[in-house]
Short mmCIF file of C-alpha atoms in Angstrom, two decimals:
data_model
loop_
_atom_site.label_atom_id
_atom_site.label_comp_id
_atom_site.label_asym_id
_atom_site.label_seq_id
_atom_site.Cartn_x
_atom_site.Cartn_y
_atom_site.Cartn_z
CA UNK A 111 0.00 0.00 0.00
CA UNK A 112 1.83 3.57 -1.01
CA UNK A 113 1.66 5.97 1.94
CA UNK A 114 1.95 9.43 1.81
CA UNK A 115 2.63 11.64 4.79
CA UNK A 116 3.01 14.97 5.94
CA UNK A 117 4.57 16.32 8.71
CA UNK A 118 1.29 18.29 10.52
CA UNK A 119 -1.63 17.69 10.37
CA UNK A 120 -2.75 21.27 11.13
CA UNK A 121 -0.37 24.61 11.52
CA UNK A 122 -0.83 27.99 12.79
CA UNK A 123 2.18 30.58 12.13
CA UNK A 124 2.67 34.18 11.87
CA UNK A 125 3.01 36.24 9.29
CA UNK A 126 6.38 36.57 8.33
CA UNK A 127 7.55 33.18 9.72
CA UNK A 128 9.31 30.59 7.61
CA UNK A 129 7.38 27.60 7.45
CA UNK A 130 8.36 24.40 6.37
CA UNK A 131 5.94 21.40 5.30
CA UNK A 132 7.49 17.95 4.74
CA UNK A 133 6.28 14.86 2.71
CA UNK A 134 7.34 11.56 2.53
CA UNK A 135 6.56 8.96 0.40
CA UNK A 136 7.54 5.24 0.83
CA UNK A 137 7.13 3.75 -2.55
CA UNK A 138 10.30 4.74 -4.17
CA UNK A 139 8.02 7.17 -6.41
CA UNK A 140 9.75 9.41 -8.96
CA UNK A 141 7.80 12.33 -8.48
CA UNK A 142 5.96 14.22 -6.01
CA UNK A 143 4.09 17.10 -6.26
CA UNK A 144 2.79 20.04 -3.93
CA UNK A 145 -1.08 21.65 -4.36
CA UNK A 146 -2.91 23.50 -2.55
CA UNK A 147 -6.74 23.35 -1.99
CA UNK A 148 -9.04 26.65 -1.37
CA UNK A 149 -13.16 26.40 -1.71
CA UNK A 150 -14.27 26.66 -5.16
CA UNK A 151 -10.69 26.36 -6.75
CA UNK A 152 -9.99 22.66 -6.82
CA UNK A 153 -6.26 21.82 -6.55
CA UNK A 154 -3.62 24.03 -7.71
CA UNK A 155 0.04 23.25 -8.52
CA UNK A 156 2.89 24.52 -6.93
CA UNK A 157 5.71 22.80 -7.87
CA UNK A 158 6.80 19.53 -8.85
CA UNK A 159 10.02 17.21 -9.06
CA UNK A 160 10.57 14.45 -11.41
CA UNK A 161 13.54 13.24 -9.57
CA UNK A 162 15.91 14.01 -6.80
CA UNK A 163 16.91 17.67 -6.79
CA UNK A 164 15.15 18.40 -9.68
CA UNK A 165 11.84 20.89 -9.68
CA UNK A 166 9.81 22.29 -12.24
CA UNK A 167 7.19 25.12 -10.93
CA UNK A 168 3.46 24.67 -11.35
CA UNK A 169 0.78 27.30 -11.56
CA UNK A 170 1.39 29.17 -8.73
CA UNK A 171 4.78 29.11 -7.66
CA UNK A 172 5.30 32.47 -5.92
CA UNK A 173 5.51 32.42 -2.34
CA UNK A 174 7.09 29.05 -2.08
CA UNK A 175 10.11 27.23 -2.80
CA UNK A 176 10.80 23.54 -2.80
CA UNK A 177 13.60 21.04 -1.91
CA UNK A 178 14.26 17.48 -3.04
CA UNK A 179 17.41 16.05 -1.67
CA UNK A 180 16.38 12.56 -1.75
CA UNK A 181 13.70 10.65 -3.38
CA UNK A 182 11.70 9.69 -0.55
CA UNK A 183 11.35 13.38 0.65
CA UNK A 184 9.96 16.77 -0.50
CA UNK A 185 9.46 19.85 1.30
CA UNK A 186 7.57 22.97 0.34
CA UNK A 187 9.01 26.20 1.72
CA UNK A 188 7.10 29.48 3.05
CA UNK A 189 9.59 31.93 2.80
CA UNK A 190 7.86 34.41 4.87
CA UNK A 191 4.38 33.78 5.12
CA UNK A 192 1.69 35.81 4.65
CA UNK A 193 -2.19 35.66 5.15
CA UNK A 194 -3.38 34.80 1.77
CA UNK A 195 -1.47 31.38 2.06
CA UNK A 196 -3.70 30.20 4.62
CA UNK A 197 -5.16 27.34 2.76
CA UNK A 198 -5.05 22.99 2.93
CA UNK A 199 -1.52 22.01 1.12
CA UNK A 200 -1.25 18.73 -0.04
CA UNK A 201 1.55 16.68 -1.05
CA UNK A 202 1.46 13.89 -3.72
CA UNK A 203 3.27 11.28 -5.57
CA UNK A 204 3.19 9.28 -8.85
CA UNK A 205 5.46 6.38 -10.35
CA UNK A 206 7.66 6.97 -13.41
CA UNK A 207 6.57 5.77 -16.86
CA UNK A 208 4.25 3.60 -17.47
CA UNK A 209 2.17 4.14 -14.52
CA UNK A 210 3.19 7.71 -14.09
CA UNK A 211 -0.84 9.36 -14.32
CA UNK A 212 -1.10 7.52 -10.87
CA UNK A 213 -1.16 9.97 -8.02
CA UNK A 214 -1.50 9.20 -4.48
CA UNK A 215 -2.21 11.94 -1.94
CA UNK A 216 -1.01 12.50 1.50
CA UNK A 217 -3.89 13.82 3.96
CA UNK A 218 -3.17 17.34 4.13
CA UNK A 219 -1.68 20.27 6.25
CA UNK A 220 -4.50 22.71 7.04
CA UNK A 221 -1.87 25.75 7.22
CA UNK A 222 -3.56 28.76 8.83
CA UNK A 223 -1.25 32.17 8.80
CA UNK A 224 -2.31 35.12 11.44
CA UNK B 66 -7.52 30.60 -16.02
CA UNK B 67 -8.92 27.02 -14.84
CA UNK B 68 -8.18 24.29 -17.51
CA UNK B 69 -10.85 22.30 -16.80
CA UNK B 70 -14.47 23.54 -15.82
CA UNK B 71 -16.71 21.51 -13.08
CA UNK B 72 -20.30 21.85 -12.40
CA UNK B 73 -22.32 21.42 -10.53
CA UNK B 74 -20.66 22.80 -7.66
CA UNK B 75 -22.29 20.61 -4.90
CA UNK B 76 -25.40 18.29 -5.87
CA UNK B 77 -28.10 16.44 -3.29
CA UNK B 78 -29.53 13.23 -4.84
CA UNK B 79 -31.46 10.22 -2.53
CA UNK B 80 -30.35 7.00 -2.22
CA UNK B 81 -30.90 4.92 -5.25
CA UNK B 82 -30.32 8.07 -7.53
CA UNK B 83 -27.66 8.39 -10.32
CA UNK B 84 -25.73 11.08 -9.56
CA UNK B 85 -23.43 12.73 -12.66
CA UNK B 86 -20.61 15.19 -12.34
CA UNK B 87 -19.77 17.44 -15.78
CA UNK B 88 -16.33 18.88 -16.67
CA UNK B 89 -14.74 20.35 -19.61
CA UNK B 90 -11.73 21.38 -21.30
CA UNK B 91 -10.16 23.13 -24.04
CA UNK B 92 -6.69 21.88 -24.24
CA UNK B 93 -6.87 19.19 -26.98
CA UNK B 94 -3.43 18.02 -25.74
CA UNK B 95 -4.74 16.40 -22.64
CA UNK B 96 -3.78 12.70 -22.93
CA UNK B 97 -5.58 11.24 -19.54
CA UNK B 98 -8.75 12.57 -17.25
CA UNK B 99 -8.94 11.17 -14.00
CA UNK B 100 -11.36 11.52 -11.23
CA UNK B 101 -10.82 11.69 -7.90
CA UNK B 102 -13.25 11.54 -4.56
CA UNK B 103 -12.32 13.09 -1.43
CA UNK B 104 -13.58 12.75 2.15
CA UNK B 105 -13.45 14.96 4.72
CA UNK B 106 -10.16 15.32 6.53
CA UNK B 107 -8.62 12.98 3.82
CA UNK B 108 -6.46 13.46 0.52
CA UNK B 109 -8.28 13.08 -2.92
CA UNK B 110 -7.82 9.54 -3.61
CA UNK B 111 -8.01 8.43 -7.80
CA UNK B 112 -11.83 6.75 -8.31
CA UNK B 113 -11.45 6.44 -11.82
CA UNK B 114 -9.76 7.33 -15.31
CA UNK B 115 -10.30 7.35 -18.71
CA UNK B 116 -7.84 8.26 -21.73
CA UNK B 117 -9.35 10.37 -24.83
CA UNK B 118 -9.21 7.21 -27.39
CA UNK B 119 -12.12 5.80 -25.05
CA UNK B 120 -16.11 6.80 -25.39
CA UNK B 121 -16.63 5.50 -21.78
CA UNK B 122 -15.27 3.40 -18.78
CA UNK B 123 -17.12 1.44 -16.16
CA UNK B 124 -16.13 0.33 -12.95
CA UNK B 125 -18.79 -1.26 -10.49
CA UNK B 126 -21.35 1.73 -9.89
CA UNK B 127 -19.31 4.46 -11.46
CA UNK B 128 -19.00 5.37 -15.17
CA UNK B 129 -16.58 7.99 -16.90
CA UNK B 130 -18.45 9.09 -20.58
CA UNK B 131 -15.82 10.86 -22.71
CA UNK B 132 -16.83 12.99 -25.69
CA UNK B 133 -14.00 14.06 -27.73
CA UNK B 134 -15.83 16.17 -29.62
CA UNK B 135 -17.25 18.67 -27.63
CA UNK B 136 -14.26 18.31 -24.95
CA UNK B 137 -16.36 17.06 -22.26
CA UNK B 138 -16.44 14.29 -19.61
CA UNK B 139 -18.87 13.09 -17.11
CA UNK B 140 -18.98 10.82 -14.33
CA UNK B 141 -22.10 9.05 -13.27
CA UNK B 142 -22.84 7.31 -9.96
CA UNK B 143 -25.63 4.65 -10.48
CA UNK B 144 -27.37 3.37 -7.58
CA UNK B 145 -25.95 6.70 -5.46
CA UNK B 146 -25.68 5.41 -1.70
CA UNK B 147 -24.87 7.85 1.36
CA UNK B 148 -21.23 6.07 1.57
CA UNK B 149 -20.15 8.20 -1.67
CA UNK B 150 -21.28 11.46 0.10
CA UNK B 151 -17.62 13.11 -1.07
CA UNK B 152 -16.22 15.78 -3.21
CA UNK B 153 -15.55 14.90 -6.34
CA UNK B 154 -12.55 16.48 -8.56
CA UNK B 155 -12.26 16.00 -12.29
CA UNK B 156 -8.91 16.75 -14.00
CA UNK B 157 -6.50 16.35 -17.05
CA UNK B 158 -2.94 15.38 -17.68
CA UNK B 159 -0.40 17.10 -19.74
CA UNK B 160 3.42 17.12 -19.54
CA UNK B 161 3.56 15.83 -16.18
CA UNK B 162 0.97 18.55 -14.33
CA UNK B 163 -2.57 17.50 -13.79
CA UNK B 164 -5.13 20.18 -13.83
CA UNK B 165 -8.12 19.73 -11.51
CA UNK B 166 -11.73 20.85 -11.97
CA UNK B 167 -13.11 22.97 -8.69
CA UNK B 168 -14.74 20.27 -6.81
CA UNK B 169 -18.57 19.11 -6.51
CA UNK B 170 -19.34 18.76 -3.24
CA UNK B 171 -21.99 15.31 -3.72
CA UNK B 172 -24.57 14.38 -0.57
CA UNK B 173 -26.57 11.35 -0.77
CA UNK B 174 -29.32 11.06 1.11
CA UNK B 175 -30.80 8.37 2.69
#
């Protein structure tokens, strides 16, 4: 069974605070991937990596950075938070080719910025 | 702009009912178009896919139907029980992103 987890479950910081949100994956997946989820919106892309330190932004990169320094692992970055990032982040992961369209979620940080 | 266009947004339906979720796209180069249901406090997890070579895809109570055409797909729930009370996310795959549809919000009652 592929498991995906992140680090909190919920998270309150300040604005201006660096936050960090890990995921880890356990099924030697090549890439993971980091949305977030508002009302209305659906998921949105932030960035991607299709292998270890590798990262390829998604829709709505600014804000946030991203680190991949081994496969198992990928953080998202706040670099100084602000109040319109308060949302549900998810973190995901997919196989390589062939079976690269599956994606398996992790359950969510609910990250709420004051 | 959103790739791909859900609706309804949320949608009640009894027990028994069929209950079908519409999305659409523009971007002819989308090669695969998942769904994925989502309960509360959980991550989306995938329900069920189709790729655009397809006209439909049926798995136990759920259907994708895929029109090419008119760059629309639909997924029905026959036989709609209060156990798939979820949100439901289309989306589309292209060049490694996948670009989800804005949720329906589905409540079956009993």
């Amino acid at each position: 069974d592929v498991k995906v987890t992140q680090s909190s479950r919920y998270l309150v910081k300040r604005t201006g605070e660096k936050v960090f949100l890990e995921c880890v994956q356990d099924m030697d997946h090549e890439n993971m991937f980091w949305y977030r989820q508002d009302p209305g919106l659906g998921l949105r892309l932030i960035y991607f990596s299709y292998d270890v330190k590798m990262k390829e932004k998604g829709d709505i990169p600014e804000g946030y950075s991203v680190s991949r320094e081994k496969k198992e692992r990928f953080s998202l970055i706040l670099e100084s938070a602000s109040t319109n990032q308060t949302s549900m982040y998810l973190c995901a992961s997919s196989p390589g080719p062939p079976a690269l369209y599956e994606q398996y979620f992790g359950p969510g940080t609910r990250l709420t910025v004051t | 702009q959103q790739q791909v266009k859900q609706s309804p947004q949320s949608l009640i339906v009894q027990k028994g009912g069929i209950s079908i979720i519409n999305c659409a796209y523009e971007n002819t180069a989308f090669d695969y178009f998942p769904w994925y249901q989502q309960f509360p406090g959980k991550g989306p997890a995938l329900l069920i896919a189709i790729r655009p070579d397809v006209s439909e895809k049926k798995e136990g109570r759920f259907t994708i139907s895929f029109n090419k055409s008119a760059k629309q797909f639909s997924l029905h729930i026959m036989d709609s029980q209060p156990g798939d009370s979820a949100t439901y996310f289309c989306a589309a795959y292209n060049f490694n992103k996948f670009y989800f549809g804005s949720g329906t919000k589905l409540n079956v009652k009993p």
